[in-house]
mmCIF file of C-alpha atoms in Angstrom:
data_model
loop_
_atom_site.group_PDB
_atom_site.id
_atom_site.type_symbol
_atom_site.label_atom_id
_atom_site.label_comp_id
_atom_site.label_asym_id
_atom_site.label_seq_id
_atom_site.Cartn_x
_atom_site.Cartn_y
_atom_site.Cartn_z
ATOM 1 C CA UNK J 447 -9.355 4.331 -19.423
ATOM 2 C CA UNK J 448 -7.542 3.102 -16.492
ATOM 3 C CA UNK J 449 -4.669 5.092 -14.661
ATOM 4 C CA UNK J 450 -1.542 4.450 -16.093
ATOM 5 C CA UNK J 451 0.171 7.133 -14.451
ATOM 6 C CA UNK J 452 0.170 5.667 -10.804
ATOM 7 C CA UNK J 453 3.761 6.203 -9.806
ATOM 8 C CA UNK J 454 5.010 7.646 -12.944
ATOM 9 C CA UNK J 455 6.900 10.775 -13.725
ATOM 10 C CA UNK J 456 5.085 13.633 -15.703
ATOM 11 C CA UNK J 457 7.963 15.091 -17.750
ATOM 12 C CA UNK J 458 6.586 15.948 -20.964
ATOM 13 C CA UNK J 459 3.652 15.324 -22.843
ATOM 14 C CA UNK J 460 5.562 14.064 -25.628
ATOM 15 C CA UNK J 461 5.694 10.308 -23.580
ATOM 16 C CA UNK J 462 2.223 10.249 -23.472
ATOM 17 C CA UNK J 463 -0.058 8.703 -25.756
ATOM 18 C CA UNK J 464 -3.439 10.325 -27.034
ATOM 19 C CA UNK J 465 -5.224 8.194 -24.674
ATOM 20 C CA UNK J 466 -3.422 8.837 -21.451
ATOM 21 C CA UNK J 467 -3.813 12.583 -22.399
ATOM 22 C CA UNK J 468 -6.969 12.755 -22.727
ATOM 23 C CA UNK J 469 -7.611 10.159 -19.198
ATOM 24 C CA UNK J 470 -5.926 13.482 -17.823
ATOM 25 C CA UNK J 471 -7.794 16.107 -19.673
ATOM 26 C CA UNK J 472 -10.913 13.938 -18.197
ATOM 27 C CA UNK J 473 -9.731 13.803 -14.888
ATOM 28 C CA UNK J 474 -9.224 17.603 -14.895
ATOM 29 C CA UNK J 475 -13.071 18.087 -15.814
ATOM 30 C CA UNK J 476 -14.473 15.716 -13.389
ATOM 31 C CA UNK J 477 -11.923 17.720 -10.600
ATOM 32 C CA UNK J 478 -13.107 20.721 -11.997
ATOM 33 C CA UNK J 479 -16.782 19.819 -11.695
ATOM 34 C CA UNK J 480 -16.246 18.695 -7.825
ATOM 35 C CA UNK J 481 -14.476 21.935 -7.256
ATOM 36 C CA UNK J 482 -17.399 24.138 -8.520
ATOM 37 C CA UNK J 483 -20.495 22.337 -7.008
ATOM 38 C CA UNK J 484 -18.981 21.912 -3.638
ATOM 39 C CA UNK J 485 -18.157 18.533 -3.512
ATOM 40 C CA UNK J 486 -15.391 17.693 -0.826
ATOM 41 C CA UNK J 487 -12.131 15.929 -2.687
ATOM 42 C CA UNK J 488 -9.682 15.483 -0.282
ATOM 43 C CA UNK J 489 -8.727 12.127 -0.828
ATOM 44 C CA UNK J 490 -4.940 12.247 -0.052
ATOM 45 C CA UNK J 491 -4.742 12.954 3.513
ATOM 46 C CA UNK J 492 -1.281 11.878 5.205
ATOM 47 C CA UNK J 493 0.197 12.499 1.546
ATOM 48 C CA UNK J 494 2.785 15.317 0.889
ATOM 49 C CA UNK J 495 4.371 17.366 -2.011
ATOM 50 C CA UNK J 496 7.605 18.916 -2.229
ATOM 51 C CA UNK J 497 8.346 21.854 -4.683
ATOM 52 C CA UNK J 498 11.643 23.596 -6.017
ATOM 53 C CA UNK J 499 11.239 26.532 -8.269
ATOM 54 C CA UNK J 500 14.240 27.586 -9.861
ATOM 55 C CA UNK J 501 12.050 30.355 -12.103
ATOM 56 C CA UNK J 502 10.105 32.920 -11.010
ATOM 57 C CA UNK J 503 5.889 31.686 -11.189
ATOM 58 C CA UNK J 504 2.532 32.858 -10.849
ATOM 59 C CA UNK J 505 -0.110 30.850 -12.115
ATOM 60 C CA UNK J 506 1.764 27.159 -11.628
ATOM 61 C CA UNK J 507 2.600 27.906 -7.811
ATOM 62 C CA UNK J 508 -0.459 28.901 -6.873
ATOM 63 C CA UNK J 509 -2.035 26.306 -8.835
ATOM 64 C CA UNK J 510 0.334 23.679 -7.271
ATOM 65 C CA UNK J 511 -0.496 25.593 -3.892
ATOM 66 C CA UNK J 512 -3.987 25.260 -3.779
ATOM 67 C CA UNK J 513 -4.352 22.090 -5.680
ATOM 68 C CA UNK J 514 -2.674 20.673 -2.685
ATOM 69 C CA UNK J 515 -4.749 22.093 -0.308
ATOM 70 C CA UNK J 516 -8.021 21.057 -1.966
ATOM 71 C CA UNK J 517 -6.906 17.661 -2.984
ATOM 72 C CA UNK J 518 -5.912 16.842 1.188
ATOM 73 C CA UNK J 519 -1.751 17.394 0.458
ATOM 74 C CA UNK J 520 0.246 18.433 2.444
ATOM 75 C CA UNK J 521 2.568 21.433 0.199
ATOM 76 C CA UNK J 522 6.004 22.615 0.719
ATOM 77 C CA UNK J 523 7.037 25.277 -1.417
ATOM 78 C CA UNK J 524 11.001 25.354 -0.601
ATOM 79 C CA UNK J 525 12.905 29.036 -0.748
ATOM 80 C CA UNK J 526 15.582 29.163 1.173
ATOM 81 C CA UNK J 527 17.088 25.679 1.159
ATOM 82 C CA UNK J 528 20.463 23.798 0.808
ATOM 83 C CA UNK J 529 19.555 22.558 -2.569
ATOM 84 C CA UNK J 530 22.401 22.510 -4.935
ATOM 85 C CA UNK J 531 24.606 25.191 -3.040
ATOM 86 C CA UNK J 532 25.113 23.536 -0.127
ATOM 87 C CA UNK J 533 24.040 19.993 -0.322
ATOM 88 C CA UNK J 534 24.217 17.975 -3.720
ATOM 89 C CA UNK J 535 21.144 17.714 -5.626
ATOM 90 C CA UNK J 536 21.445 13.970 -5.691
ATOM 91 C CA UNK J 537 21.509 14.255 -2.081
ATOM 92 C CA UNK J 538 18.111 16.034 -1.754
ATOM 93 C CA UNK J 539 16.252 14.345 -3.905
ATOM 94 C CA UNK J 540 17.367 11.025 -1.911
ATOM 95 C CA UNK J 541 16.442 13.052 1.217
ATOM 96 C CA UNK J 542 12.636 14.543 -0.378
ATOM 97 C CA UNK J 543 12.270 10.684 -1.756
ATOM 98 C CA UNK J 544 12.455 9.497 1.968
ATOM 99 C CA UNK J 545 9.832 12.231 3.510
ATOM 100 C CA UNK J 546 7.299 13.129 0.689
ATOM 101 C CA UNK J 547 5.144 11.491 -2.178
ATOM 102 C CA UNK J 548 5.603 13.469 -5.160
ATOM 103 C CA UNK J 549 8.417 16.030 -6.056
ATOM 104 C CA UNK J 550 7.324 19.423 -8.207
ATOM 105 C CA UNK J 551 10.190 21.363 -10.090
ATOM 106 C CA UNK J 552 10.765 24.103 -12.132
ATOM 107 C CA UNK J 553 14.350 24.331 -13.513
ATOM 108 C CA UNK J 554 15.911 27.319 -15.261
ATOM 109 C CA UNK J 555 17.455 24.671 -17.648
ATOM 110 C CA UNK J 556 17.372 21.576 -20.105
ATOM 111 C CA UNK J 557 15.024 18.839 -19.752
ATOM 112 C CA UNK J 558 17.828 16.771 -19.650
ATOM 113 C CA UNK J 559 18.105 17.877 -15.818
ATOM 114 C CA UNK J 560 14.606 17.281 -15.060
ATOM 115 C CA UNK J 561 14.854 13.654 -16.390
ATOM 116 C CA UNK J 562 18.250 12.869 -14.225
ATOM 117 C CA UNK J 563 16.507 14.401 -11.023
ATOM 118 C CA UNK J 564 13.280 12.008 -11.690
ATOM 119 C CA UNK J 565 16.485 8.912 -12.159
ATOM 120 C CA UNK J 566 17.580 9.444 -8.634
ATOM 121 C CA UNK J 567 13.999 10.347 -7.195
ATOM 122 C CA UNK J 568 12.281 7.045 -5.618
ATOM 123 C CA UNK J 569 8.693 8.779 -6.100
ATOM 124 C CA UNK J 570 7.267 10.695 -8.749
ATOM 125 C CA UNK J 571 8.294 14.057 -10.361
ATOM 126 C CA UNK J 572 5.944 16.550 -12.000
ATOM 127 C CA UNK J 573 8.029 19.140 -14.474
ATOM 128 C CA UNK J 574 6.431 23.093 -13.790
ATOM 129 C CA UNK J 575 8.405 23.982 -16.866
ATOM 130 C CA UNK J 576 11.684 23.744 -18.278
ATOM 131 C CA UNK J 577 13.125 25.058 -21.388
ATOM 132 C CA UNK J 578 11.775 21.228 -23.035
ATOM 133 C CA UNK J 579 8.371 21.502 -21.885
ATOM 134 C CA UNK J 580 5.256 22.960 -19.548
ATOM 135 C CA UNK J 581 3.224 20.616 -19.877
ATOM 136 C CA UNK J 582 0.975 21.058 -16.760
ATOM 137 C CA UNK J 583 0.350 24.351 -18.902
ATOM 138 C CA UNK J 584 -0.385 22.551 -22.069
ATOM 139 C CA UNK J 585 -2.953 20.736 -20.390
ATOM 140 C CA UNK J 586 -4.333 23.695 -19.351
ATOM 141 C CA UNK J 587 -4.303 25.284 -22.740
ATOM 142 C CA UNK J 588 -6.603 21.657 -24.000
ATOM 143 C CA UNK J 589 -8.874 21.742 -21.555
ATOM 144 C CA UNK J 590 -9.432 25.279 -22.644
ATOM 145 C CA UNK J 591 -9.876 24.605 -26.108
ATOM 146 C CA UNK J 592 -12.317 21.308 -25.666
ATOM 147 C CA UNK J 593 -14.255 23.591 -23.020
ATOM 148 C CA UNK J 594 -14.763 26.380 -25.848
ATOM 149 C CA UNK J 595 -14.529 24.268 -29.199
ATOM 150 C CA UNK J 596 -15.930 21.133 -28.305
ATOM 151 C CA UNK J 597 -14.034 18.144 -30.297
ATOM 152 C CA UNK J 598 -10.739 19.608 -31.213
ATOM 153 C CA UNK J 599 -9.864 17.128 -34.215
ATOM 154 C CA UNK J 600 -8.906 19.004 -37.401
ATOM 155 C CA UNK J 601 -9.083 22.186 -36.598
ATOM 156 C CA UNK J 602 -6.345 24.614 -36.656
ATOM 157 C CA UNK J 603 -3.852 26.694 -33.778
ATOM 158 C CA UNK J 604 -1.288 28.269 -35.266
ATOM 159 C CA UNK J 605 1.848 29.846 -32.712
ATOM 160 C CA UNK J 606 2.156 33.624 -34.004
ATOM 161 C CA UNK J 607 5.518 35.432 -33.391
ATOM 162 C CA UNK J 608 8.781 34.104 -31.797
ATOM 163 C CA UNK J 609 8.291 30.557 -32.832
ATOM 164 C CA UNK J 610 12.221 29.437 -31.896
ATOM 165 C CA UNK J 611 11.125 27.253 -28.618
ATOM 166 C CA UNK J 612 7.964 27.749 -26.860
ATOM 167 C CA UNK J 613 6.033 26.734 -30.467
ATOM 168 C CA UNK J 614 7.477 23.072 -30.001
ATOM 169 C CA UNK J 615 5.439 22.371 -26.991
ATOM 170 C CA UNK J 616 2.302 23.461 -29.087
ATOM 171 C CA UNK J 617 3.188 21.547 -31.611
ATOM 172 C CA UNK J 618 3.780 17.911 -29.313
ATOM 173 C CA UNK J 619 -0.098 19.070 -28.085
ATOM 174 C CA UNK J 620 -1.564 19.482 -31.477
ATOM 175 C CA UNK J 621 -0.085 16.199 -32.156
ATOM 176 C CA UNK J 622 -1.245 14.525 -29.355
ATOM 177 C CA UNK J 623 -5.021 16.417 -30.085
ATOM 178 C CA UNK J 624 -5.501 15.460 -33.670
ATOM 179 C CA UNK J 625 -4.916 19.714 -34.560
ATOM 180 C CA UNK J 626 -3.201 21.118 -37.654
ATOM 181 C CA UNK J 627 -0.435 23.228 -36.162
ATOM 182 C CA UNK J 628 1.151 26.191 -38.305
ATOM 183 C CA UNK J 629 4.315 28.399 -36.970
ATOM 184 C CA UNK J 630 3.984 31.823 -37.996
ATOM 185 C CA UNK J 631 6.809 33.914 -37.841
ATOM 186 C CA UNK J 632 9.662 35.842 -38.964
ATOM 187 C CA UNK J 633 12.119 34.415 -41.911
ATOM 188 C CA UNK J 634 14.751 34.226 -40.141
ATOM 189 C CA UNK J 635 16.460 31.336 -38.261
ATOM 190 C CA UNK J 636 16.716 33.063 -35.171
ATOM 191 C CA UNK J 637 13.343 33.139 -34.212
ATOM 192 C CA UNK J 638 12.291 29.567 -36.019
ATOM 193 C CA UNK J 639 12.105 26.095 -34.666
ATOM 194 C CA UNK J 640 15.933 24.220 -34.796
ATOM 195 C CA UNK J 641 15.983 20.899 -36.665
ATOM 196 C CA UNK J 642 15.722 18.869 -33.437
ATOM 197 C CA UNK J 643 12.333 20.217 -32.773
ATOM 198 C CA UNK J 644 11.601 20.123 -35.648
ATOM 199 C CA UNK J 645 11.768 17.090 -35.535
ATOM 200 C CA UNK J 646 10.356 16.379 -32.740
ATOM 201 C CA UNK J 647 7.016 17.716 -33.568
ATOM 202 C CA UNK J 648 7.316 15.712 -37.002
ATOM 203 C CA UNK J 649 7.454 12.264 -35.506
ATOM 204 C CA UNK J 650 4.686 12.744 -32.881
ATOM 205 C CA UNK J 651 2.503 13.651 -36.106
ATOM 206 C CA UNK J 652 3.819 10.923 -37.990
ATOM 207 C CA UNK J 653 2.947 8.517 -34.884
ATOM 208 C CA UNK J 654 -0.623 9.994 -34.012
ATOM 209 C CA UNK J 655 -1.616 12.237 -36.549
ATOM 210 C CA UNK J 656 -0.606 11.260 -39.830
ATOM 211 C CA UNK J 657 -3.202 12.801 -41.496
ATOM 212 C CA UNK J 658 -2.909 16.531 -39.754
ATOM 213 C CA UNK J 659 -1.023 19.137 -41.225
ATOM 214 C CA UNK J 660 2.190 20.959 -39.943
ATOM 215 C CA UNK J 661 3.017 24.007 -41.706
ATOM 216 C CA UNK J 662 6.153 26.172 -40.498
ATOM 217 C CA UNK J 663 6.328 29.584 -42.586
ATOM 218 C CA UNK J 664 6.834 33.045 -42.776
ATOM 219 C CA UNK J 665 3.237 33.404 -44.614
ATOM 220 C CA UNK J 666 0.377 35.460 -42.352
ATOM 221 C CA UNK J 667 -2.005 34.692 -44.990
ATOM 222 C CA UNK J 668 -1.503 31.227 -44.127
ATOM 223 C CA UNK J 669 -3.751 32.037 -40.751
ATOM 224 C CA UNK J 670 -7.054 32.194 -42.540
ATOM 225 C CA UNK J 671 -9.141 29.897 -41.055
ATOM 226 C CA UNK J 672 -7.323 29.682 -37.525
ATOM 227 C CA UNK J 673 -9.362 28.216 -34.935
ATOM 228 C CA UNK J 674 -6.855 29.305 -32.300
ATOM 229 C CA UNK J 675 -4.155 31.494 -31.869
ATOM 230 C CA UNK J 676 -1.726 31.858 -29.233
ATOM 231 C CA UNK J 677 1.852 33.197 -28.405
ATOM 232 C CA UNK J 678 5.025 34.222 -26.138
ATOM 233 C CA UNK J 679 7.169 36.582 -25.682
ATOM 234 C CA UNK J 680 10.327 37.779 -27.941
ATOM 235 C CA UNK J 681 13.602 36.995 -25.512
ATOM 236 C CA UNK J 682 13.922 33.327 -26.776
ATOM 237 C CA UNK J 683 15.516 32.175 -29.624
ATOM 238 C CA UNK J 684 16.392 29.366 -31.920
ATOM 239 C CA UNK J 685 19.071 27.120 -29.844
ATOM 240 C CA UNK J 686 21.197 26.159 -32.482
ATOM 241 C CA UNK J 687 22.072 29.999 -33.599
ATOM 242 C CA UNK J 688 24.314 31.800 -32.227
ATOM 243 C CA UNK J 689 24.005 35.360 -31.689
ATOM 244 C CA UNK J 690 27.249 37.008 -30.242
ATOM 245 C CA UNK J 691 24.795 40.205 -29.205
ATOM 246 C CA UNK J 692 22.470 38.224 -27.453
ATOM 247 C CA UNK J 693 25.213 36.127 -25.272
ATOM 248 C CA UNK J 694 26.716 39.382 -24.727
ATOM 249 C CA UNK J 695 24.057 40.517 -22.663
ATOM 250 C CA UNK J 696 24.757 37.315 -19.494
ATOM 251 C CA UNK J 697 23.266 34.631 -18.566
ATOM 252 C CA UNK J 698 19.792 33.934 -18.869
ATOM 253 C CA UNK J 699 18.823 35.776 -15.259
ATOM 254 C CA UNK J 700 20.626 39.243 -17.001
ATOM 255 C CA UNK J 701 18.463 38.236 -20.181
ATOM 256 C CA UNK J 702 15.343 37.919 -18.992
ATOM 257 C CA UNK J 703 15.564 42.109 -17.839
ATOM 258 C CA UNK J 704 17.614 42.503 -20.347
ATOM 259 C CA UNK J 705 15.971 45.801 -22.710
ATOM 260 C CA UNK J 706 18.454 44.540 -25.497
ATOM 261 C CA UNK J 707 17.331 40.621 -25.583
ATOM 262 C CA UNK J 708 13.609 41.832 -25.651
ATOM 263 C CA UNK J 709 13.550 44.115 -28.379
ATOM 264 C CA UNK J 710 17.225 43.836 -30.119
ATOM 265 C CA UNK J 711 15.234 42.570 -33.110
ATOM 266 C CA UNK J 712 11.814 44.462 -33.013
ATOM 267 C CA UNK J 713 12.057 45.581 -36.539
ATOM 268 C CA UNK J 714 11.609 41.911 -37.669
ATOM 269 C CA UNK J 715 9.124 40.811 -35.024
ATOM 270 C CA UNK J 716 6.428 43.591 -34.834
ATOM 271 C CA UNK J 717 4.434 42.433 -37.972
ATOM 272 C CA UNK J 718 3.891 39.530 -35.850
ATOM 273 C CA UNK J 719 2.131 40.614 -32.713
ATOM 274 C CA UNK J 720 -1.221 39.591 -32.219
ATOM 275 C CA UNK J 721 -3.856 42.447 -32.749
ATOM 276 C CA UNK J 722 -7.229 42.786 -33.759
ATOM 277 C CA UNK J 723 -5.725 44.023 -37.387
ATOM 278 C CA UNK J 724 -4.087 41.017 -37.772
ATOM 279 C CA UNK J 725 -6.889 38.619 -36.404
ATOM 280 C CA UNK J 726 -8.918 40.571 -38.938
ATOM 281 C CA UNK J 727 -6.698 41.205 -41.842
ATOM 282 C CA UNK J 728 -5.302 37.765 -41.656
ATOM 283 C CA UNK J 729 -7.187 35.014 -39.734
ATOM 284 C CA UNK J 730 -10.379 36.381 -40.886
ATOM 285 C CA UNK J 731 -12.470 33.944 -38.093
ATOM 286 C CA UNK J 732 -14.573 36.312 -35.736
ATOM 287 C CA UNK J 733 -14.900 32.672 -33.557
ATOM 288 C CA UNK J 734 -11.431 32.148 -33.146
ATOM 289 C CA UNK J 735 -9.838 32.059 -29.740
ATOM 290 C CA UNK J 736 -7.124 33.836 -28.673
ATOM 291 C CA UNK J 737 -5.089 32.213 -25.920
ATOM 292 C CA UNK J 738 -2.043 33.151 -23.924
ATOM 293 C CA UNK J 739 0.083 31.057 -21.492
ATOM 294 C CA UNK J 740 0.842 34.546 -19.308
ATOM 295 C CA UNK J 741 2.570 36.619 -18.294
ATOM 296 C CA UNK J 742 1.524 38.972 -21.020
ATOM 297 C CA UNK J 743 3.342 42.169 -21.761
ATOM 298 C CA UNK J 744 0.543 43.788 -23.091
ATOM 299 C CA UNK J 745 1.052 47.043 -21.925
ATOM 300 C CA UNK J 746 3.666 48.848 -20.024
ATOM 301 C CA UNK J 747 1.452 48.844 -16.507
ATOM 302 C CA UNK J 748 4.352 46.824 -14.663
ATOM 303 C CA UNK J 749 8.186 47.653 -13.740
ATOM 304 C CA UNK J 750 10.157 45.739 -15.966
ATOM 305 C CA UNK J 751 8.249 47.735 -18.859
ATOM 306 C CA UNK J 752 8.740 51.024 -16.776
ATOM 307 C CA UNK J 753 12.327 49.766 -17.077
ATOM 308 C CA UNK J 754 12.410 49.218 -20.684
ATOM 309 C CA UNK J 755 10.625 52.159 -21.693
ATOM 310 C CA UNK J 756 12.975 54.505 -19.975
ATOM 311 C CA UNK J 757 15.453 52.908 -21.858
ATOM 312 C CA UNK J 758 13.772 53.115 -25.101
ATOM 313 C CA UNK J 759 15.955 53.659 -27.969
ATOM 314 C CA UNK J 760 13.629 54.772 -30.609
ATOM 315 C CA UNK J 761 9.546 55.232 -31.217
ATOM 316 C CA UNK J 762 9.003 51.831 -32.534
ATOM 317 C CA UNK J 763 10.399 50.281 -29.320
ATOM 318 C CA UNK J 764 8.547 52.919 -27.348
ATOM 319 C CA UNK J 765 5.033 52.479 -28.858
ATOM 320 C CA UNK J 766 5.380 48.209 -28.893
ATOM 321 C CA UNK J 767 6.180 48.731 -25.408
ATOM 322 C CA UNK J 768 2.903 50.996 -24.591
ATOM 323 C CA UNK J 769 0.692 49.330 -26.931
ATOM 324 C CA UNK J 770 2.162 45.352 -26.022
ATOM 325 C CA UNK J 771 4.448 43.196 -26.704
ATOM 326 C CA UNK J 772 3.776 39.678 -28.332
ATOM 327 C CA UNK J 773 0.177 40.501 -28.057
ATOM 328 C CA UNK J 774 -1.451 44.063 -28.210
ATOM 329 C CA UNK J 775 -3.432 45.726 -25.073
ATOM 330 C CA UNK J 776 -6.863 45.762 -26.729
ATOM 331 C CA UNK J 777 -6.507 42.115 -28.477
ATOM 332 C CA UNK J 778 -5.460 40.681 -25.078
ATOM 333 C CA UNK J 779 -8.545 42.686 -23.171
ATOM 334 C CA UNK J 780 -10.995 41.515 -26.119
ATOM 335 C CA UNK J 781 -9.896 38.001 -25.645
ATOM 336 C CA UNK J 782 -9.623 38.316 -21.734
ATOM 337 C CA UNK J 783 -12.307 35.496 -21.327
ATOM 338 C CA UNK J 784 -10.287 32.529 -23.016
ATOM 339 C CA UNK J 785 -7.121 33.978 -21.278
ATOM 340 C CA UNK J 786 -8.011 33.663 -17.764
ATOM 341 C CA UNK J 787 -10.087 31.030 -18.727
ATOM 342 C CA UNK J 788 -6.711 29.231 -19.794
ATOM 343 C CA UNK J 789 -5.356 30.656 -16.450
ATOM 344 C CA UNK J 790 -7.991 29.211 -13.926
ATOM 345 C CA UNK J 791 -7.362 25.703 -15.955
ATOM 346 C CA UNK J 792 -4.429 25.427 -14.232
ATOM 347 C CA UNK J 793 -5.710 24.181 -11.208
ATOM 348 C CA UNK J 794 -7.473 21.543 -12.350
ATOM 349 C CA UNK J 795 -5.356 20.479 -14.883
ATOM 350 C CA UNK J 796 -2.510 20.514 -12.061
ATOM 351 C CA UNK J 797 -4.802 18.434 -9.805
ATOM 352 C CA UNK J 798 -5.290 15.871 -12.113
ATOM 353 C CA UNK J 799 -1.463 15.203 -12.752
ATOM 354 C CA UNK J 800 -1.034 15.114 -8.573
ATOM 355 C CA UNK J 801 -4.266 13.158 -8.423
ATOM 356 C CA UNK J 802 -3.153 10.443 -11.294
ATOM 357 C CA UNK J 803 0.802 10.154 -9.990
ATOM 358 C CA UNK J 804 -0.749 9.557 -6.513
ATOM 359 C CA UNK J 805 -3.042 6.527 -7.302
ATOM 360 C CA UNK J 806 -6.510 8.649 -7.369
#
């Protein structure tokens, strides 16, 4: 397939056909495959890359970072900057479009931002997550799944847990991948997928996988069979409900540390954490992967949990915060491989997207 990304903005993976997905999954593999036996490609010397993070990141800086560096970019990673305090955004993007070749950002908000920053920008712009979409991670997650499971038509990945946002981006990639996609999770509209996304996910299936199933329920026997499961943590929730507790707590910086919009609701969201009882008990598939995008708070060996569990209200909270979160200590340690597996796939995955916007 030719590159039909030369130029273009990569905003989510919902605008993208099968085909151009899977030219990028491709490209990833052949990057990947260059990286690991040696070979040299730094084919975008005299080329730069700006980057604005408005949320905290790991994996995608780093990834952005040193896909840069190996692909011949120049990378600025900006910090302390004028952006939006002192100087208009409109006004910096006109000013990044004038100096660099591709803009990176990460915004703390609606991909409805994203979109009007890539209106103004002259050059391309590559979304490192927003509350619509990751999808430089859900590239990541494919590559995983086609490294491990080979063809990934008609199997099955099913989102365990808090399925109110971060299930919608699974379900645009299962679309896009020929997958059945199930949502697993509580029965209760707070933590489920709002009709928008809904539908959403229901015309991408309509459009490119018509004959795949999506299945939103409250059911864990419905995971029998699962060829992959994945999740995220608890703080997010269904857009369209309000929740006078949870807006009580600030804005979404005070939220994210925040003991109250973690575990508020644990009572209602433990029997969906990922363990080995319930890959056992319920999925029943000793080859099924496990996947997580990370961070996972799968044990309390890190200060915001230190936080929490000093404030612990009762032994439930106390124990999910020991044992994990979302996803249980010795699930997430058994299932390690595929995890960090999905974590080093960020670099190529990211390469490809800089690679295909650039004119590789």
């Amino acid at each position: 397939m030719l590159n039909n990304f030369v130029g273009k903005d990569i905003i989510n993976i919902g605008d993208m056909t099968p085909d151009q997905f899977q030219y990028l999954l491709d490209l990833s593999k052949m990057l990947k495959a260059e990286k690991m036996t040696g070979v040299d490609h730094a084919r975008f010397h005299n080329k730069n890359v700006v980057a604005h993070f408005e949320w905290e990141s790991t994996r995608t800086r780093c990834a952005f970072e040193t896909s840069c560096h190996d692909l011949g970019l120049g990378f600025t990673y900006l910090s302390n900057s004028h952006f939006g305090n002192k100087e208009t955004v409109k006004d910096s993007i006109r000013v990044f479009s004038e100096m660099y070749d591709a803009i990176v950002l990460r915004a703390q908000r609606e991909e409805a931002y994203v979109r009007e920053v890539a209106d103004i920008a002259t050059i391309p712009v590559i979304n490192a997550c927003c509350e619509g979409d990751h999808p430089t991670q859900m590239l990541a997650d494919a590559l995983t799944m086609q490294e491990l499971l080979g063809n990934l038509k008609g199997r099955k990945l099913a989102f365990v847990g808090n399925c109110a946002t971060t299930a919608m981006w699974y379900g645009r990639l299962c679309a896009l991948l020929g997958m059945d996609f199930y949502a697993v999770g509580p029965d209760d509209e707070r933590y489920q997928l709002c009709d928008s996304f809904k539908e959403n996910i229901e015309d991408l299936f309509n459009k490119w996988a018509p004959n795949n199933e999506i299945v939103l329920t409250s059911d864990k026997e419905k995971l029998k069979g699962m060829d992959v499961v994945t999740t995220e943590c608890w703080i997010y929730q269904n857009p369209d409900v309000h929740d006078e507790d949870l807006a009580a707590t600030g804005d979404w910086t005070s939220l994210e540390y925040s003991y109250d919009a973690w575990l508020r609701h644990s009572d209602i969201m433990e029997p969906y954490r990922v363990t080995s009882d319930l890959m056992e008990d319920y999925v029943k598939n000793p080859d099924c992967l496990v996947m997580h995008m990370l961070p996972a708070y799968h044990n309390a060996d890190m200060k915001l949990m230190q936080k929490f569990l000093a404030e612990a209200k009762n032994e439930r909270d106390r124990r999910i915060l020991t044992e994990g979160i979302c996803i249980s200590d010795e699930c997430f340690e058994k299932h390690a491989s595929e995890i960090f597996r999905e974590a080093g796939n960020r670099q190529p995955t990211i390469k490809a997207c800089l690679a295909a916007v650039l004119g590789i």
